[in-house]
mmCIF file with all atom_site columns, C-alpha atoms in Angstrom:
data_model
loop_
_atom_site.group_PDB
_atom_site.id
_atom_site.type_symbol
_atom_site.label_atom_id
_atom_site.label_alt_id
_atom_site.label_comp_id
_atom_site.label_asym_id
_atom_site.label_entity_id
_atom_site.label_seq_id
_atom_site.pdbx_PDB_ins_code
_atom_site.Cartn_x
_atom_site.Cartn_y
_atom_site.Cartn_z
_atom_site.occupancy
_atom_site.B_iso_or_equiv
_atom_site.pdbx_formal_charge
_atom_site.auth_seq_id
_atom_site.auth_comp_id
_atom_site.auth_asym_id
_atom_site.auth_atom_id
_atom_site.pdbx_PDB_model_num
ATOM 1   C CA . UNK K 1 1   ? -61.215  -60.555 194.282 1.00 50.00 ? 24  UNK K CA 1
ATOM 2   C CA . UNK K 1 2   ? -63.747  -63.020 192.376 1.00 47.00 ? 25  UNK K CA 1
ATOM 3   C CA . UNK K 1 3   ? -67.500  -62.433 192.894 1.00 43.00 ? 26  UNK K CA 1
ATOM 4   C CA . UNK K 1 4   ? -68.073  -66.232 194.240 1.00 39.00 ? 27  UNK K CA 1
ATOM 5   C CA . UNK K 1 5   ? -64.860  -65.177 196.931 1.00 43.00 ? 28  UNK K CA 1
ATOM 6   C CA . UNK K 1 6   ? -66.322  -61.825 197.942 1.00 39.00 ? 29  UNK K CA 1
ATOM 7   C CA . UNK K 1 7   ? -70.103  -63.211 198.094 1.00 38.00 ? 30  UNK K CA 1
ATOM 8   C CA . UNK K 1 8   ? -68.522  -66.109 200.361 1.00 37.00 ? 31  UNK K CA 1
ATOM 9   C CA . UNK K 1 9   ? -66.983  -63.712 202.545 1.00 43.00 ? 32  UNK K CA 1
ATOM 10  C CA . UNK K 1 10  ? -70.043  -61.808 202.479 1.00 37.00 ? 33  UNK K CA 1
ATOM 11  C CA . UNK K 1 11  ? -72.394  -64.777 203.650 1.00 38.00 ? 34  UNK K CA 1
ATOM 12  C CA . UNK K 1 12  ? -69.677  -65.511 205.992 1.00 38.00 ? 35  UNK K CA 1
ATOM 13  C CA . UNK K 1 13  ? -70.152  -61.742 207.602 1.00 41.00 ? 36  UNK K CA 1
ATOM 14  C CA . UNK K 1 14  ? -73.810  -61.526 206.983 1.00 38.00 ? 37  UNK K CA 1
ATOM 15  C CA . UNK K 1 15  ? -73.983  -64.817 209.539 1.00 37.00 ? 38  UNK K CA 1
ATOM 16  C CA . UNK K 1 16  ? -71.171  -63.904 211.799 1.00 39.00 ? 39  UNK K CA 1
ATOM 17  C CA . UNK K 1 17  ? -72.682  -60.716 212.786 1.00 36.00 ? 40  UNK K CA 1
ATOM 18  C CA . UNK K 1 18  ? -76.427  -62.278 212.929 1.00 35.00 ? 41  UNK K CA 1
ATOM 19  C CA . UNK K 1 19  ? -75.061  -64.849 215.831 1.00 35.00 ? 42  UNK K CA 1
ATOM 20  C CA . UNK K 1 20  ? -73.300  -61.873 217.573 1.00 34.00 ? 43  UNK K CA 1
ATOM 21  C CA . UNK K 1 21  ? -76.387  -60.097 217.347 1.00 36.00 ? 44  UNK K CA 1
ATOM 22  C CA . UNK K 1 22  ? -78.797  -62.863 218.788 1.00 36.00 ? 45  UNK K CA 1
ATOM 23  C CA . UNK K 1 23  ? -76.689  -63.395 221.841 1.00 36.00 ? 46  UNK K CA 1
ATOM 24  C CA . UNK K 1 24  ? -75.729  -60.021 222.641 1.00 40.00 ? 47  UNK K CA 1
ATOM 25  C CA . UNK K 1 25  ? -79.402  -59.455 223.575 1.00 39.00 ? 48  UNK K CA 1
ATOM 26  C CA . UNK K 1 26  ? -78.918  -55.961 223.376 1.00 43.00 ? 49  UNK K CA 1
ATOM 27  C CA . UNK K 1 27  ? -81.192  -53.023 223.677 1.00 44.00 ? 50  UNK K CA 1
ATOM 28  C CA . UNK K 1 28  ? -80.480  -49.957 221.614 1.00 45.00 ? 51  UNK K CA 1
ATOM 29  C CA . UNK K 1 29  ? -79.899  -47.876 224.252 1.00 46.00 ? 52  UNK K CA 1
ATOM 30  C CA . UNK K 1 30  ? -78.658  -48.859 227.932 1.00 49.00 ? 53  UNK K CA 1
ATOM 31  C CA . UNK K 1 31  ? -80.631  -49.231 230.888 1.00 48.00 ? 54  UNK K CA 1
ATOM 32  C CA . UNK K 1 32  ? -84.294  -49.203 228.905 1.00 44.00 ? 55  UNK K CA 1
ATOM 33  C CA . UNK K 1 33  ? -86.972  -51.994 229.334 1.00 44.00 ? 56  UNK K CA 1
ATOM 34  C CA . UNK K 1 34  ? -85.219  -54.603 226.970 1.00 45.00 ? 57  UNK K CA 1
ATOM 35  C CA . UNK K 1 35  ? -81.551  -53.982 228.084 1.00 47.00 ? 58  UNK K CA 1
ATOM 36  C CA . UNK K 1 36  ? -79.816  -56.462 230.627 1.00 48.00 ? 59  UNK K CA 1
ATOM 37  C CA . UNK K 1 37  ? -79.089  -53.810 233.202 1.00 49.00 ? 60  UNK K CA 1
ATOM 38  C CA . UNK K 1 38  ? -82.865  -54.009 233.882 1.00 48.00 ? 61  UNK K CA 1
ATOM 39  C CA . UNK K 1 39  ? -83.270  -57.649 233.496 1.00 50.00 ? 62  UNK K CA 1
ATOM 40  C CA . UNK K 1 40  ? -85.723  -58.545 235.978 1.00 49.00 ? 63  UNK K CA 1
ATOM 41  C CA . UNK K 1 41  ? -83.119  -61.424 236.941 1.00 48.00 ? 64  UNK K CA 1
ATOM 42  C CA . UNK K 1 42  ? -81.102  -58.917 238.047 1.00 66.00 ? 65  UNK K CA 1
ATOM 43  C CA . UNK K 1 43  ? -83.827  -57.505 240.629 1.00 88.00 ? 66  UNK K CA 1
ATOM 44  C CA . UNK K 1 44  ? -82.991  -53.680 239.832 1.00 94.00 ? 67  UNK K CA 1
ATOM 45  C CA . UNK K 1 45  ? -85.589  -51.783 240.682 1.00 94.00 ? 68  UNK K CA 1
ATOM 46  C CA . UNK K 1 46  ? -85.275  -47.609 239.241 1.00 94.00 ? 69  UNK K CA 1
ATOM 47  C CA . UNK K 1 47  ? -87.951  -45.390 240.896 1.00 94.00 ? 70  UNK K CA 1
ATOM 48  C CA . UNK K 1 48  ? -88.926  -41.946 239.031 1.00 93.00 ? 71  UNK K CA 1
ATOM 49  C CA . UNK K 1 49  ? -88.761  -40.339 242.127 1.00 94.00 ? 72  UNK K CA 1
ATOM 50  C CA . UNK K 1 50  ? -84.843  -41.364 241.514 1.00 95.00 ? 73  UNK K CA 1
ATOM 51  C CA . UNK K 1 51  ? -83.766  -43.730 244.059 1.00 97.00 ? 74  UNK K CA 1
ATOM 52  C CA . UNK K 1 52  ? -82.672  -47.140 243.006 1.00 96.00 ? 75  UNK K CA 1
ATOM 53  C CA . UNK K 1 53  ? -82.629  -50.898 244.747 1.00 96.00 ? 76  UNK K CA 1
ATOM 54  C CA . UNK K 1 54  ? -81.459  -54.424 244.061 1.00 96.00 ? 77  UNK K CA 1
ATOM 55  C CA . UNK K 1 55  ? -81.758  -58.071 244.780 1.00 95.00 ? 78  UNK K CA 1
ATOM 56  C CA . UNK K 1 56  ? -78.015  -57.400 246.045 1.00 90.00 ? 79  UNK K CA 1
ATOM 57  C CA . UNK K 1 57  ? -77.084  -60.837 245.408 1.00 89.00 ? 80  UNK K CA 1
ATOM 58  C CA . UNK K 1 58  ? -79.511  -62.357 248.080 1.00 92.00 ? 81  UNK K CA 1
ATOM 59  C CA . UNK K 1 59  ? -81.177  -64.908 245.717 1.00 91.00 ? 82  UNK K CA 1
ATOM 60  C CA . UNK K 1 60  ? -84.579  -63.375 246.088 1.00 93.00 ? 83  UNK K CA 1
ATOM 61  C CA . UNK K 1 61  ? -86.996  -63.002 243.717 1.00 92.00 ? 84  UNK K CA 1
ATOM 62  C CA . UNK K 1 62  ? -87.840  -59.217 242.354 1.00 93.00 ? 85  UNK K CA 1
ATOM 63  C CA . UNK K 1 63  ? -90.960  -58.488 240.970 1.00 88.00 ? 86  UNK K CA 1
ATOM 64  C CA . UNK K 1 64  ? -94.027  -56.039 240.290 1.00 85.00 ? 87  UNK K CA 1
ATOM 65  C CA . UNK K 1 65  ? -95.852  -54.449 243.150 1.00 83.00 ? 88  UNK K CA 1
ATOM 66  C CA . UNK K 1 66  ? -99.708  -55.177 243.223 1.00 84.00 ? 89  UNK K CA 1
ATOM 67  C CA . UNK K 1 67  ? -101.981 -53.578 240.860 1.00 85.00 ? 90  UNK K CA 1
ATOM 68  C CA . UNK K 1 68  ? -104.635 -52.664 243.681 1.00 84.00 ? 91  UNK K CA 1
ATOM 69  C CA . UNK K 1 69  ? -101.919 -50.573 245.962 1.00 85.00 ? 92  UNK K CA 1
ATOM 70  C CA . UNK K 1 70  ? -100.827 -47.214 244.649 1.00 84.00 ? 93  UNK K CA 1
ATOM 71  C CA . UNK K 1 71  ? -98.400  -47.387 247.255 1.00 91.00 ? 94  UNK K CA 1
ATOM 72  C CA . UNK K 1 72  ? -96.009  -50.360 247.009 1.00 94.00 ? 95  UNK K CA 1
ATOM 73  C CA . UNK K 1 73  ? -93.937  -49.564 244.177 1.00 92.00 ? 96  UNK K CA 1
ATOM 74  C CA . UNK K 1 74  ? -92.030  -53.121 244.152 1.00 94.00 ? 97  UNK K CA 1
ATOM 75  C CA . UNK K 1 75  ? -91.603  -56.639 245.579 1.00 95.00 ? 98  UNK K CA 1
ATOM 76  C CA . UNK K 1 76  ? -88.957  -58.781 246.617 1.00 95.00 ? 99  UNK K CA 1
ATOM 77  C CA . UNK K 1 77  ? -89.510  -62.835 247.424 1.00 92.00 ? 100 UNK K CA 1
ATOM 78  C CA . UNK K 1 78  ? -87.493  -65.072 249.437 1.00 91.00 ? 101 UNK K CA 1
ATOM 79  C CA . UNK K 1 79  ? -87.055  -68.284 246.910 1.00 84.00 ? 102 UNK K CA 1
ATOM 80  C CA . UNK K 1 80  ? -86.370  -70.834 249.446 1.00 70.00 ? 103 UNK K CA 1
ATOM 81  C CA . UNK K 1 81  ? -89.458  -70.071 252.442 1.00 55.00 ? 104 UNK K CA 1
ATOM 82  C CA . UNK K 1 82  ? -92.811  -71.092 251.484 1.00 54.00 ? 105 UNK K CA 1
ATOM 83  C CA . UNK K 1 83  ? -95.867  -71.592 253.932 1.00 55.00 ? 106 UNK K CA 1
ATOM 84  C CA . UNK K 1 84  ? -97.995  -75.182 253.463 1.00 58.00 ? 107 UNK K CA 1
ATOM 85  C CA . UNK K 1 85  ? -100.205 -73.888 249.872 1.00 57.00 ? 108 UNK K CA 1
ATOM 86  C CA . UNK K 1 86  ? -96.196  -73.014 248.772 1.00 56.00 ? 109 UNK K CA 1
ATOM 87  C CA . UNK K 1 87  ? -96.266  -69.324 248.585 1.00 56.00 ? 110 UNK K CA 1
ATOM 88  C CA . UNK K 1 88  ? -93.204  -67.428 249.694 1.00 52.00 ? 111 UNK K CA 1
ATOM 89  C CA . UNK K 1 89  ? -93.645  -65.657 253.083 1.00 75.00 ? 112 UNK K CA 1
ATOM 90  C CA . UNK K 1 90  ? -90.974  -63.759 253.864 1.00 93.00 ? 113 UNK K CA 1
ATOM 91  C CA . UNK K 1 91  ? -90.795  -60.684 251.256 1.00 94.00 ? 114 UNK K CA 1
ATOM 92  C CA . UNK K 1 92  ? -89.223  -57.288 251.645 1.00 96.00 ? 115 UNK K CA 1
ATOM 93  C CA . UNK K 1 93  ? -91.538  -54.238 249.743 1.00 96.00 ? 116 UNK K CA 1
ATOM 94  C CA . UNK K 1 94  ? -90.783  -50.924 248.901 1.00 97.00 ? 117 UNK K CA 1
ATOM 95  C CA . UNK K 1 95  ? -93.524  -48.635 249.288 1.00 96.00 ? 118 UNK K CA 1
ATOM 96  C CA . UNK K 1 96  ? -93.612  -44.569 248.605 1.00 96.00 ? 119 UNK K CA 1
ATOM 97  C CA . UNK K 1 97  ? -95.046  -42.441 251.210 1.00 95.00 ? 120 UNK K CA 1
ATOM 98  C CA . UNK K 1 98  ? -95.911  -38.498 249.355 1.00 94.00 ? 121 UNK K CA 1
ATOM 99  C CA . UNK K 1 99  ? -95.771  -36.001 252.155 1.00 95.00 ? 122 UNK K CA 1
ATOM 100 C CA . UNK K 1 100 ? -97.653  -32.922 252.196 1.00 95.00 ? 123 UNK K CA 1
ATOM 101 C CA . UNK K 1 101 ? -94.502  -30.999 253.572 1.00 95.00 ? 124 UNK K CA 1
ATOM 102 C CA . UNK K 1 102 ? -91.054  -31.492 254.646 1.00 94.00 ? 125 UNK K CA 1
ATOM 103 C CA . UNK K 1 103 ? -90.598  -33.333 258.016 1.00 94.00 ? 126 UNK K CA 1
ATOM 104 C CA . UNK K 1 104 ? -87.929  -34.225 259.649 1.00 95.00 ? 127 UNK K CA 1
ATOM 105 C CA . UNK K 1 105 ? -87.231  -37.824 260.351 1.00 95.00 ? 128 UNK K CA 1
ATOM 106 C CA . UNK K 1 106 ? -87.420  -38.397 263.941 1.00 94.00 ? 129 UNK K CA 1
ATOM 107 C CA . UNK K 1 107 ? -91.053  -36.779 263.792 1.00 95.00 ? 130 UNK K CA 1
ATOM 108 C CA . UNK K 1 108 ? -91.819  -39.204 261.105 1.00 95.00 ? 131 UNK K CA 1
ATOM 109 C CA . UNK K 1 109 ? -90.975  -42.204 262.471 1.00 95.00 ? 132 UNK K CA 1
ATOM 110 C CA . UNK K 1 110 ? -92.500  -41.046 265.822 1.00 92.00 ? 133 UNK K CA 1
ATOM 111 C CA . UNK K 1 111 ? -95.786  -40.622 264.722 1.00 90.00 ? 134 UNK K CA 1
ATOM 112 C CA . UNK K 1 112 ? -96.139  -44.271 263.416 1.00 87.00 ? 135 UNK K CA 1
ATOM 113 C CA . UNK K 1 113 ? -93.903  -45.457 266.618 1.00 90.00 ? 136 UNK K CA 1
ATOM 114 C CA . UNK K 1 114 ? -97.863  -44.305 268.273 1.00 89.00 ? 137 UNK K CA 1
ATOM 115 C CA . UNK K 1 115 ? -99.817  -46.083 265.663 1.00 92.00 ? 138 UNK K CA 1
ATOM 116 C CA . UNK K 1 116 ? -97.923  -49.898 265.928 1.00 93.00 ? 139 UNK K CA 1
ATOM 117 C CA . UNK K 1 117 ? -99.614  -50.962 269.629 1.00 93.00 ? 140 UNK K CA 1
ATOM 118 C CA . UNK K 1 118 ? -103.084 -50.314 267.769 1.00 93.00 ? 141 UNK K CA 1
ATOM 119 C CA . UNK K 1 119 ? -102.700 -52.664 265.458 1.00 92.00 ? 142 UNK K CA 1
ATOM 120 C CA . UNK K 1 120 ? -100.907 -55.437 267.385 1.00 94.00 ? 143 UNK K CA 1
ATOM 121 C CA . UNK K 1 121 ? -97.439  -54.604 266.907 1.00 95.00 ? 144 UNK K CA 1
ATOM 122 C CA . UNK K 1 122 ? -95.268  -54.555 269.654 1.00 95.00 ? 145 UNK K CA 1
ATOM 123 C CA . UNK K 1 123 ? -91.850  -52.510 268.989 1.00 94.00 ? 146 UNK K CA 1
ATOM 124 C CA . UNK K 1 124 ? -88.725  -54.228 269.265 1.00 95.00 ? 147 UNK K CA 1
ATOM 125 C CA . UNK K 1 125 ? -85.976  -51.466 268.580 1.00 94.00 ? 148 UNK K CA 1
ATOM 126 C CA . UNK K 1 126 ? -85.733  -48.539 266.976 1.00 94.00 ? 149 UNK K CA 1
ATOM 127 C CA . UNK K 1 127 ? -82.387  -46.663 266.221 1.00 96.00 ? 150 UNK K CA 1
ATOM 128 C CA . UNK K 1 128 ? -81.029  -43.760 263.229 1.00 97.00 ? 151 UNK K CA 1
ATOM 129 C CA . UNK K 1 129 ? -78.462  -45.170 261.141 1.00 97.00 ? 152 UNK K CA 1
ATOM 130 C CA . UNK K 1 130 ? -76.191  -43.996 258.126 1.00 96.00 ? 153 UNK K CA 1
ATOM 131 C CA . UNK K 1 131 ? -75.890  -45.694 254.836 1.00 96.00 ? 154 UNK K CA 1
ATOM 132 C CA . UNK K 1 132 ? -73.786  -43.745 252.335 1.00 93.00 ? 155 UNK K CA 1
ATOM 133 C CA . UNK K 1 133 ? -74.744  -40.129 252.435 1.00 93.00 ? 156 UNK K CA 1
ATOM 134 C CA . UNK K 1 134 ? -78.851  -40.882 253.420 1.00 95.00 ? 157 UNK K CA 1
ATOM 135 C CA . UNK K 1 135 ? -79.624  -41.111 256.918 1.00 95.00 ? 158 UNK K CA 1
ATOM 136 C CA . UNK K 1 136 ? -82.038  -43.719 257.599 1.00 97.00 ? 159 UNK K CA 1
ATOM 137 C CA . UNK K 1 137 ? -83.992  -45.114 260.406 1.00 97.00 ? 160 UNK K CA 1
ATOM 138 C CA . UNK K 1 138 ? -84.909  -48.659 261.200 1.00 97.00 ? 161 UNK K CA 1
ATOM 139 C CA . UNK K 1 139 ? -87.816  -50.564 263.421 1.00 97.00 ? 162 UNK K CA 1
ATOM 140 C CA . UNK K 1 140 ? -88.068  -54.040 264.480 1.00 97.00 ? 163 UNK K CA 1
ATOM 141 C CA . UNK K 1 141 ? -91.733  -55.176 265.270 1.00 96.00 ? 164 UNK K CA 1
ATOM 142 C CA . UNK K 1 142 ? -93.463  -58.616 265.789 1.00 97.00 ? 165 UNK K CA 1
ATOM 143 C CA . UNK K 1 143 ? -96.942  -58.891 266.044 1.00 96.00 ? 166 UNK K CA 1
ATOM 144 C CA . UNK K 1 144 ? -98.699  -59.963 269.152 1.00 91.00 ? 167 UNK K CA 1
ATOM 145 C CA . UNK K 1 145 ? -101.677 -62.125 267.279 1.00 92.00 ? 168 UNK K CA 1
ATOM 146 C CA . UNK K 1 146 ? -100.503 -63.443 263.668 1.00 91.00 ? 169 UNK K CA 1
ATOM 147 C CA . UNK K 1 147 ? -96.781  -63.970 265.134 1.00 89.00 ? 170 UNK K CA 1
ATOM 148 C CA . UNK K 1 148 ? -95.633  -62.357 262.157 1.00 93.00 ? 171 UNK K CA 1
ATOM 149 C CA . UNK K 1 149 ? -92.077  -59.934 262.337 1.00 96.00 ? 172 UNK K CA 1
ATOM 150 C CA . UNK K 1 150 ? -91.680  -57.159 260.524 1.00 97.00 ? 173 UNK K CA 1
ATOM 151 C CA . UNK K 1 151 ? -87.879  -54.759 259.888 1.00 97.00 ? 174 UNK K CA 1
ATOM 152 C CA . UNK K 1 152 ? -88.786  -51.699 258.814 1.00 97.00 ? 175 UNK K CA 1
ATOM 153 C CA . UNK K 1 153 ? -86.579  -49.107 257.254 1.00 98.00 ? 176 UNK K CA 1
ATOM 154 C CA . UNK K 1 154 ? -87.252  -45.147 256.350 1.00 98.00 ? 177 UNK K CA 1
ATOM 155 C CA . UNK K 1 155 ? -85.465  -43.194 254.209 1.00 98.00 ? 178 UNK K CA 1
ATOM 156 C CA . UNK K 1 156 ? -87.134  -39.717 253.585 1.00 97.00 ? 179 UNK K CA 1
ATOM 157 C CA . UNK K 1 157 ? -86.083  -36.957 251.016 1.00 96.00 ? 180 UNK K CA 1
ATOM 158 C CA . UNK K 1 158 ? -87.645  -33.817 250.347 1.00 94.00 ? 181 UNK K CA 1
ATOM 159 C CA . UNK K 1 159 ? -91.365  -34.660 250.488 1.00 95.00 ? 182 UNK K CA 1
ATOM 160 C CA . UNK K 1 160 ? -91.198  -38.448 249.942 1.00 96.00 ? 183 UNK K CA 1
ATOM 161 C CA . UNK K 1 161 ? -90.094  -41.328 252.064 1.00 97.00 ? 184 UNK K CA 1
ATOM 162 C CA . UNK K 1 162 ? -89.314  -44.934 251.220 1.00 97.00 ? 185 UNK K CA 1
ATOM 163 C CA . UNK K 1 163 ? -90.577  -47.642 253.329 1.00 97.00 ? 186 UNK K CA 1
ATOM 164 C CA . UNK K 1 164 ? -88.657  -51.195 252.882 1.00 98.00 ? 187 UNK K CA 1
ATOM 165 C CA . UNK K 1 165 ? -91.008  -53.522 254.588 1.00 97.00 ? 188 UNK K CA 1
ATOM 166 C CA . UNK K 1 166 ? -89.383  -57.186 255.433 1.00 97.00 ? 189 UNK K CA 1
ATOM 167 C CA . UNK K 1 167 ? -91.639  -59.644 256.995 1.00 96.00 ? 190 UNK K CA 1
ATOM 168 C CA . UNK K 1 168 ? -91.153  -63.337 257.738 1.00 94.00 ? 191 UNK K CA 1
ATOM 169 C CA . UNK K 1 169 ? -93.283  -65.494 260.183 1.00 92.00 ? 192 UNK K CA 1
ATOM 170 C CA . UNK K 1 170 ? -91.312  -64.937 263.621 1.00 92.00 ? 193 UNK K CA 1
ATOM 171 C CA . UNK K 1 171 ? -89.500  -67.630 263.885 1.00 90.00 ? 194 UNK K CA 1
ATOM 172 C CA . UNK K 1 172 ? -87.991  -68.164 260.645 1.00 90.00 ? 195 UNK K CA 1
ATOM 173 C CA . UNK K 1 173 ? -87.576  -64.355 260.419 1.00 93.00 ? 196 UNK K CA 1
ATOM 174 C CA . UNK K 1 174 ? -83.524  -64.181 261.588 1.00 92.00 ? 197 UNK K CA 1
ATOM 175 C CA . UNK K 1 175 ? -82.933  -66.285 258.573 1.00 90.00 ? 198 UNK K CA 1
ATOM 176 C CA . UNK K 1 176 ? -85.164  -64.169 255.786 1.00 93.00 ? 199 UNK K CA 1
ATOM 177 C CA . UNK K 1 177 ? -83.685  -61.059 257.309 1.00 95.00 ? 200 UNK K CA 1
ATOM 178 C CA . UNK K 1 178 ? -80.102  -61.884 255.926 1.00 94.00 ? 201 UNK K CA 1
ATOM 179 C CA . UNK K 1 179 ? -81.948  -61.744 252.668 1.00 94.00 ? 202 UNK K CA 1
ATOM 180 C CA . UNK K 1 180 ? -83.876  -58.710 253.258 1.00 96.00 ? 203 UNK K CA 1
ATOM 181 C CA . UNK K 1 181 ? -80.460  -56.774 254.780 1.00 96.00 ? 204 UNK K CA 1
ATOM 182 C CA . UNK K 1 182 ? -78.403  -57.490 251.614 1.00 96.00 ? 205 UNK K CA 1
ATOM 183 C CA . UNK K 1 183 ? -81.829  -55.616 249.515 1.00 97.00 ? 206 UNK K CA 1
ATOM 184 C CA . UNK K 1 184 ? -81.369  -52.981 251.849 1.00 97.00 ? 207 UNK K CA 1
ATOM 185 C CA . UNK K 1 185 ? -78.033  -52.248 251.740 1.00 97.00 ? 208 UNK K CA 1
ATOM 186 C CA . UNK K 1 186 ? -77.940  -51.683 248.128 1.00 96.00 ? 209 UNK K CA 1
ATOM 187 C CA . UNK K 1 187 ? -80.605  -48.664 248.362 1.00 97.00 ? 210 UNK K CA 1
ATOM 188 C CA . UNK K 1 188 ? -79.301  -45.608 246.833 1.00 97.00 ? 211 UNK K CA 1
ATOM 189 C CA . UNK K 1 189 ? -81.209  -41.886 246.349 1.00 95.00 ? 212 UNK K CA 1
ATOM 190 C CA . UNK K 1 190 ? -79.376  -40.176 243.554 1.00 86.00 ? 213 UNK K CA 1
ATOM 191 C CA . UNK K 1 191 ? -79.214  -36.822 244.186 1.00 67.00 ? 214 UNK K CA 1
#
């Protein structure tokens, strides 16, 4: 082989593999902050405490939870409802509850069942449910004052339980909570 033919071929490789490389957008190992498994387009959400969530194909919006709560882990945004200044208002959260002990989840759930009325909820439903292996328990409130609904769903494991929070202004909420359902059906706890 000539030196101009293998330097040619060379060039050739040398360019080849630079346009495979830009597009791949690749991370050098999977699943870490710059792979596309964790694209934030994809709305994947991985929590140490090891359970896992997803925008689940409902079109909304994932992002951080706010710096001044220690409790909300992460956000989810509804792209198509905005109030009049054109901020989203229906938005499912998923905030971390640390337990001091163990408790079972009816006992749980009952003790903030008590707490709604004082701070204008009124309780629409409440019922167990399974999803997968984790047993889970929803609420339906709407507020009495700022006409505001909320779906709540717990999920506890050991000495931690997961609160999805989706709220939507009352009456536009049976539309967000397709949205919010399709999140919440993609919640996992690894094991």
């Amino acid at each position: 082989m000539s030196n101009t033919r293998f330097i040619f071929q060379f060039a050739l490789s040398a360019a080849a593999f630079l346009v495979v490389a830009h597009s791949a957008h690749a991370a050098p190992m999977p699943a870490t902050s710059t792979s596309k498994l964790v694209a934030p387009q994809l709305g994947l959400f991985r929590s140490p405490l090891g359970f896992e969530i997803n925008a689940g194909g409902s079109g909304w919006i994932h992002s951080q939870g706010p710096r001044d709560s220690k409790f909300v882990q992460t956000v989810y945004r509804a792209p198509e409802s905005a109030n009049q200044d054109g901020e989203s208002r229906a938005s499912l959260t998923v905030r971390v509850d640390k337990l001091e002990k163990a408790i079972a989840m009816p006992k749980y759930v009952q003790r903030w069942q008590k707490e709604y009325p004082k701070y204008g909820f009124d309780v629409l439903g409440s019922k167990p449910f399974t999803q997968g292996k984790l047993n889970g328990y929803v609420l339906d409130l709407v507020n009495r004052d700022s006409k505001k609904q909320i779906r709540q769903v717990v999920f506890i494991k050991k000495t931690a339980a997961v609160i999805l929070t989706c709220r939507d202004d009352a009456n536009s909420f049976k539309d967000s909570l397709k949205g919010c359902n399709q999140i919440i059906r993609t919640f996992d706890w690894k094991e």
